[in-house]
XYZ file of C-alpha atoms in Angstrom:
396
model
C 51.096 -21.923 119.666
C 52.780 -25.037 119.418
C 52.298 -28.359 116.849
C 53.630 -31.906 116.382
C 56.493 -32.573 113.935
C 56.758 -35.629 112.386
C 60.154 -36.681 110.805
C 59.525 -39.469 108.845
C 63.027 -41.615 108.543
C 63.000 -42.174 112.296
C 59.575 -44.221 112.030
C 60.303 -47.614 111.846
C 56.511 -49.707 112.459
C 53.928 -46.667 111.738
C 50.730 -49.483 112.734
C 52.732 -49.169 116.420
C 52.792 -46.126 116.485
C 49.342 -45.215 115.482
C 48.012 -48.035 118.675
C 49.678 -44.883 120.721
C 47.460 -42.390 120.209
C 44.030 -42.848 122.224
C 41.964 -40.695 120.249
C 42.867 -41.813 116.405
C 44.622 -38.909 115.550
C 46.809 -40.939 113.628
C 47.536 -42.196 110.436
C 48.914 -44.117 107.830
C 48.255 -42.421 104.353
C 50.275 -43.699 101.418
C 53.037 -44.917 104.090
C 53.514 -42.261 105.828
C 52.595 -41.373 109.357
C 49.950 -38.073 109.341
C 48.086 -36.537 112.009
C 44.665 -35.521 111.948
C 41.996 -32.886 113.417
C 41.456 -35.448 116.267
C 45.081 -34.750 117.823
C 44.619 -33.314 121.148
C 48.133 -32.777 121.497
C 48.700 -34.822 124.825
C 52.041 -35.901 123.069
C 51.632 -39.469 124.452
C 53.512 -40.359 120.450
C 56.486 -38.071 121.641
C 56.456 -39.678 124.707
C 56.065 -43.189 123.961
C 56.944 -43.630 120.071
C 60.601 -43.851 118.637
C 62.985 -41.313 120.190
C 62.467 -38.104 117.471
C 59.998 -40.275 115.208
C 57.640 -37.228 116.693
C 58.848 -33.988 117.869
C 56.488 -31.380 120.049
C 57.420 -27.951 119.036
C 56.768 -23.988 120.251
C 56.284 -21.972 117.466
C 57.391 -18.179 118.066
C 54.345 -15.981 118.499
C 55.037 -12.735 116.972
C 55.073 -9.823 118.901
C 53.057 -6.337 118.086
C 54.182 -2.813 118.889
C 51.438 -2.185 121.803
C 52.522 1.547 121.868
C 51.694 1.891 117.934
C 47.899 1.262 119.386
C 46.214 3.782 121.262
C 42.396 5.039 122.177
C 39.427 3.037 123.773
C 36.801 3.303 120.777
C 33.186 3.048 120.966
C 30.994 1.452 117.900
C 27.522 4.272 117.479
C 24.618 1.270 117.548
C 21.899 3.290 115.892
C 18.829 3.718 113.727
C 18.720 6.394 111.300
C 20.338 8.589 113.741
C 19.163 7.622 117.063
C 21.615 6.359 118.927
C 20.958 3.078 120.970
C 21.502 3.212 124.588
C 23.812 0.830 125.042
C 26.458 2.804 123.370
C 26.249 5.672 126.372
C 26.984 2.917 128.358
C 30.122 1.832 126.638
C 31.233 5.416 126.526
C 31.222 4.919 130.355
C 33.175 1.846 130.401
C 35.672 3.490 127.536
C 36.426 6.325 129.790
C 36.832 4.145 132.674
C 39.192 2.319 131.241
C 41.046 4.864 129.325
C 41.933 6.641 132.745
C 43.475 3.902 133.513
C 46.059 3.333 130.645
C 45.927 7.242 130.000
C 44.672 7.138 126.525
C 41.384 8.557 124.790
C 37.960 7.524 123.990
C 36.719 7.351 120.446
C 32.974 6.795 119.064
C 32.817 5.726 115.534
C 29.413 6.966 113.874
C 28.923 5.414 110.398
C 25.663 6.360 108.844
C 24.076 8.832 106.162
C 22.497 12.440 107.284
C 24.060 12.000 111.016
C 26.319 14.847 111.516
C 23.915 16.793 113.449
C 23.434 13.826 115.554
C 26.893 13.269 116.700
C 27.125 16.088 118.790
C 24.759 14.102 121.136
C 27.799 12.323 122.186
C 30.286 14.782 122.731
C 27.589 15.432 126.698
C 29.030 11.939 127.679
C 32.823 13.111 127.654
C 34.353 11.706 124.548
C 37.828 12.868 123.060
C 36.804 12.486 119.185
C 34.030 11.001 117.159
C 34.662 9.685 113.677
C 31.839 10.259 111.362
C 31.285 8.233 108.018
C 28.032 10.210 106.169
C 27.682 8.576 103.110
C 24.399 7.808 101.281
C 25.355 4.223 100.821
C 25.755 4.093 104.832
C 22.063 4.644 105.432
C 20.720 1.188 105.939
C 22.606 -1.693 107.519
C 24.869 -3.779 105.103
C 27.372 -6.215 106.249
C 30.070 -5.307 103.336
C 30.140 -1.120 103.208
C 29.859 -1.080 107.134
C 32.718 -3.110 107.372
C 34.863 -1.230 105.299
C 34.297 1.815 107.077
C 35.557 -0.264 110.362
C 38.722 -1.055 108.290
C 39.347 2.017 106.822
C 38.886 3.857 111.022
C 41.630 0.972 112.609
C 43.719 1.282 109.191
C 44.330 5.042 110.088
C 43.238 5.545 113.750
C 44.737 2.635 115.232
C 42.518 2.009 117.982
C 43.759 -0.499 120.656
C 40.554 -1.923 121.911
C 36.929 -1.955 120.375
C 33.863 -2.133 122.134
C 30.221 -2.572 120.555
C 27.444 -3.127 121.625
C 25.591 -6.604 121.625
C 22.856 -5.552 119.071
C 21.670 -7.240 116.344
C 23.870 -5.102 114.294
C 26.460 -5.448 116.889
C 26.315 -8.999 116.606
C 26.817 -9.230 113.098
C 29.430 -6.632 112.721
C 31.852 -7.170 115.274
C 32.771 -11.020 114.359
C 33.418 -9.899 110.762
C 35.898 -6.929 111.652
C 37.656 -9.405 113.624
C 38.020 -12.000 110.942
C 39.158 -9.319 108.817
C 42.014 -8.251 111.172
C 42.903 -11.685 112.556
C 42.189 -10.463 116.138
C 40.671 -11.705 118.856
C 36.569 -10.938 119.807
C 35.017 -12.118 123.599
C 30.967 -11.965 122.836
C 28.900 -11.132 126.105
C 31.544 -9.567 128.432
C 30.127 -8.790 131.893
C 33.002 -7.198 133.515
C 35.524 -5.089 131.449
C 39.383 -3.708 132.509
C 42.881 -3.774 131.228
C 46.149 -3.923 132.107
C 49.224 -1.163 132.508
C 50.441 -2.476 128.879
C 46.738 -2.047 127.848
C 46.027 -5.799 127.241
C 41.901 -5.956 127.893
C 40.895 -8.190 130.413
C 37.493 -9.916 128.488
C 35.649 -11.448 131.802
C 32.350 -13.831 131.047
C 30.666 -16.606 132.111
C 31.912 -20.117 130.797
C 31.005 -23.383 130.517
C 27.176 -23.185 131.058
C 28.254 -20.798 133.816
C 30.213 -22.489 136.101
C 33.223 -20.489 135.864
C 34.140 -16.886 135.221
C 36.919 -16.921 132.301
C 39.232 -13.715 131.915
C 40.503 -13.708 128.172
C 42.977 -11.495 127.264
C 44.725 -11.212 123.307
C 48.456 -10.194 124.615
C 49.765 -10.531 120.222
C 46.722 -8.796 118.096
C 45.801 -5.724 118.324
C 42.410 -4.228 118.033
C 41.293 -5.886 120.830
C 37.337 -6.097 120.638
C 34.387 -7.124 123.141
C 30.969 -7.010 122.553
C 29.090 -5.956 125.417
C 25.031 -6.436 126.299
C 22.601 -3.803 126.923
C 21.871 -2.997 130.786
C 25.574 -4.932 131.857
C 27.254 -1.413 131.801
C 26.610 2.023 133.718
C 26.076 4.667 131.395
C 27.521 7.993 132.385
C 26.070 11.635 133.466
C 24.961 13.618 130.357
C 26.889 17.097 131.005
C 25.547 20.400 129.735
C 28.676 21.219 128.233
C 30.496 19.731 125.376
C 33.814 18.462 125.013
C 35.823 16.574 122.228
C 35.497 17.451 118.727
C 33.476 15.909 115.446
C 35.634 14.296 112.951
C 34.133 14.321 109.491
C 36.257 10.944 107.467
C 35.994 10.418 104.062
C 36.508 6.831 102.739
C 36.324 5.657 98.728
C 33.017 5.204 97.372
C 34.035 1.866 95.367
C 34.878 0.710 98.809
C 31.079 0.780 99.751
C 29.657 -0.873 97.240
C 27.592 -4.139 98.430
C 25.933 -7.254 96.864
C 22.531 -6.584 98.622
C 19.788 -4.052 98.221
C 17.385 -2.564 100.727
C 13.891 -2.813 99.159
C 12.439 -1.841 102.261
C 12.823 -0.913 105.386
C 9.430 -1.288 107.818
C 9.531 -0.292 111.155
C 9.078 -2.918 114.116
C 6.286 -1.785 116.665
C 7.593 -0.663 120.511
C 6.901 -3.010 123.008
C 7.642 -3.085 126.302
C 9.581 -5.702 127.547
C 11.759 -6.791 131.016
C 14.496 -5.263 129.769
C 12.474 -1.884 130.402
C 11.324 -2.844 133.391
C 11.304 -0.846 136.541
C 9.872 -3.863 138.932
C 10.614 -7.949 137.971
C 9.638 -10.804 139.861
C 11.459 -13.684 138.232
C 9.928 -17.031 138.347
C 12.673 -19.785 138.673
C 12.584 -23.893 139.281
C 10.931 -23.522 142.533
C 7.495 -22.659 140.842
C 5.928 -26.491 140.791
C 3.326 -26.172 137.840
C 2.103 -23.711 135.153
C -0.943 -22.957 136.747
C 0.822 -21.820 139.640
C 2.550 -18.380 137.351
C -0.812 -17.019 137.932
C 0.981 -16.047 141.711
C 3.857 -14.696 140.291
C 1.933 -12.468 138.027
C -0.463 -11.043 140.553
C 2.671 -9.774 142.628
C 3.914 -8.651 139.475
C 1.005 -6.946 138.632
C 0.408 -5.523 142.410
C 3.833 -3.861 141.846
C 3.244 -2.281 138.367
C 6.041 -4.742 137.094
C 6.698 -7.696 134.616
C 6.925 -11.083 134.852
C 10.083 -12.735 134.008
C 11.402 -16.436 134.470
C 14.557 -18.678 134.304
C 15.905 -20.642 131.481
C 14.167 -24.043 132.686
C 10.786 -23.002 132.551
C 11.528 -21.754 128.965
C 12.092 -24.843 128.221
C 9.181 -26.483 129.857
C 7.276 -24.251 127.523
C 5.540 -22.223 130.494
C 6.606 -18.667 129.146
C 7.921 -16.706 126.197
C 11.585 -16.854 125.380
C 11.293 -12.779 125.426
C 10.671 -13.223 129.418
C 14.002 -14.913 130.073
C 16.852 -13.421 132.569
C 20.402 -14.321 132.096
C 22.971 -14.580 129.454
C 21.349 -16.717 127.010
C 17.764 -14.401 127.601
C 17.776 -10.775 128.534
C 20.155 -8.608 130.686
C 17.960 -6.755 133.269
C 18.446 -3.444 135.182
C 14.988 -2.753 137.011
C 15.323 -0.620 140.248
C 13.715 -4.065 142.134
C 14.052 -7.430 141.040
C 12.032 -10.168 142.995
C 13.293 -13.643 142.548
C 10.910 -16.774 143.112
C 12.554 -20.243 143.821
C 15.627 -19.094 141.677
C 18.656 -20.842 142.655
C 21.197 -18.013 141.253
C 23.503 -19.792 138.842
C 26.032 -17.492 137.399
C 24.295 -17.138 134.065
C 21.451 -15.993 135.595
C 22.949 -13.516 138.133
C 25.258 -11.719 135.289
C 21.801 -11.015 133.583
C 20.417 -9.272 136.517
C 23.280 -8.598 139.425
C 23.596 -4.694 138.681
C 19.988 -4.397 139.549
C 19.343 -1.105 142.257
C 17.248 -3.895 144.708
C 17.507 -7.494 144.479
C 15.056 -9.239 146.339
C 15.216 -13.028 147.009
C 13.213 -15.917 148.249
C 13.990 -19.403 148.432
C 13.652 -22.328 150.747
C 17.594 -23.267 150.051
C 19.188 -21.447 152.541
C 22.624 -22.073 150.818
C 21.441 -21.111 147.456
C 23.730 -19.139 145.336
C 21.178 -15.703 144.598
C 21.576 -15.114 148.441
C 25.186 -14.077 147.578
C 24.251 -11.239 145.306
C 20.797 -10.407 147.040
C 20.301 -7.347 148.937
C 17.894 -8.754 151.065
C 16.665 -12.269 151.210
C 14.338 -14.566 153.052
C 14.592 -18.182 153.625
C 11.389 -20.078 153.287
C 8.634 -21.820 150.823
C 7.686 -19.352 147.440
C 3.874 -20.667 148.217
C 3.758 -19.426 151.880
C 5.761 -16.123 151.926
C 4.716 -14.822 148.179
C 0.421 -15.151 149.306
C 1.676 -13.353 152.496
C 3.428 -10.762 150.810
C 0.201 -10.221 148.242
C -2.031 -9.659 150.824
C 0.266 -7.194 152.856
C 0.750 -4.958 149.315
C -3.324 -5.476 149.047
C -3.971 -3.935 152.156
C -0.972 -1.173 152.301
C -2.824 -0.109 148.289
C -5.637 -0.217 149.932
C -5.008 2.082 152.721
């Protein structure tokens, strides 16, 4: 980190050297020269004000003992007990990951009447899981769940975090990293770290159009959060290995300023995400009227119908049906793709599909890099042509 020092008795005209500065970071308050939240720090006032009237200066970043961290750890996403699937797939990533720095994987299972049900994960080979079963655990609240999260990196010392990008995930994760000053990367599609373990975060930026890697090299936890279907989960084994590890924490730490009246259940319904078969709708479809194609291949193939961001927003579709980063992440074992160019936030919501099929007239566009097979030509000639070929191959 670095900042702008300002030492006063070398400013001689402060109205000159506030003219400096192009974005009006500066100024004059009860004569003397301060700098605002506008400062960009391009240091065009150390450059061209007084010589020292404005000093640019590295601050030390404090260092952390990496080797005092240790262990990959796994949040348990749940609902009374029933573990959501995206945490298998974490487990996955965790172990992949932990090979690599030689350290263990952890699962952290807070809850109430969920010891039986943490044996579940000891199939997917984890070293320990930390169980919290406390009565005031048994419905989600932002304060008690929290404090269980301090209390396990207080005395575990885990050096990276992953959980998964749930609702609860969502909520939790940004508030344990408040707590501990570290760093969080939301919506990681590729995951690995370093030989000092330093995780290397990898997402989308900038509406896509570049892949950042973020790394926090001077905090430690390190945490991601990570979307369903982005990871592969592992093999569940027959045998067990790893043991359960039953934590007590302070019941005055769980105490919470909300109350769970109720708790109703939402109905199951099936959605892309659960897909086996997608054919994705993108900007090549012209007009609304013209989905109707989409949906009979879709429908031909015992599939769902699923569609880009810009037809979202020309109100054609539900924002349920949406591929990409800001919709769903998809893994269906063949995904179709209909006048979709293939920008990068659309891809990283569907690229670790088992088939990707693509059609589009640009013979350049970008889904032709992560298709499996492809053809080059108009949506409205080869999808009626491929209709009629499933028609008469159902048919015979």
């Amino acid at each position: 980190m670095a900042k702008l020092v300002i030492n006063q008795d070398k400013i001689g005209n402060i109205e000159e050297i506030i003219k400096i500065c192009p974005f009006g970071a500066m100024e004059n308050v009860g004569g003397k020269l301060e700098i605002n939240a506008s400062c960009k720090m391009c240091r065009l006032c150390v450059k061209k004000g007084p010589k020292g009237a404005v000093e640019y200066v590295e601050e030390e970043v404090k260092k952390i003992d990496k080797s005092l961290w240790n262990g990959i750890t796994v949040y348990v996403d749940h609902v009374e007990g029933e573990i959501h699937p995206v945490t298998y797939e974490l487990i996955g990533k965790a172990r992949e990951l932990a090979n690599k720095v030689n350290q263990k994987v952890y699962c952290l299972f807070m809850g109430y009447k969920i010891k039986d049900k943490a044996e579940e994960l000891l199939h997917y080979g984890v070293d320990d899981v930390f169980v919290y079963d406390k009565k005031q655990l048994e419905n989600f609240k932002i304060e008690p769940y929290t404090a269980v999260f301090e209390d396990f990196i207080n005395k575990i010392k885990p050096s990276v975090l992953l959980v998964g990008a749930t609702t609860v995930g969502r909520s939790l994760a940004p508030r344990v990293a408040a707590r501990f000053r570290t760093g969080l990367t939301a919506d990681c599609t590729i995951l690995d770290i370093k030989e000092n373990t330093d995780l290397v975060q990898i997402r989308p930026a900038f509406g896509g159009n570049i892949m950042a890697q973020i790394i926090t090299p001077n905090s430690r936890p390190q945490m991601a959060t990570v979307r369903y279907k982005v990871m592969s989960a592992p093999e569940r084994t027959e045998e067990t290995s790893g043991k359960i590890n039953l934590c007590e924490i302070d019941d005055d730490k769980l105490n919470s300023n909300m109350n769970v009246l109720e708790v109703v259940p939402k109905e199951n319904e099936k959605g892309i995400a659960d897909a086996d078969v997608i054919v994705v709708a993108g900007r090549g479809i012209k007009s609304e009227k013209d989905m109707a194609m989409v949906k009979e291949l879709a429908d031909l193939l015992e599939g769902e119908v699923a569609v880009t961001r810009p037809l979202i927003e020309a109100g054609w579709a539900d924002a349920k049906k949406q591929v990409g980063l800001s919709g769903r992440t998809v893994r269906p074992k063949l995904i179709i793709t209909c006048g979709v160019s293939g920008a990068v936030q659309f891809t990283a919501g569907m690229d670790n599909s088992d088939y990707i099929f693509a059609i589009n007239k640009d013979e350049k566009a970008p889904i032709f890099k992560v298709a499996n097979y492809g053809v080059v030509g108009d949506i409205y000639e080869i999808v009626p042509k491929l209709i009629e070929k499933i028609k008469v191959l159902k048919e015979a």
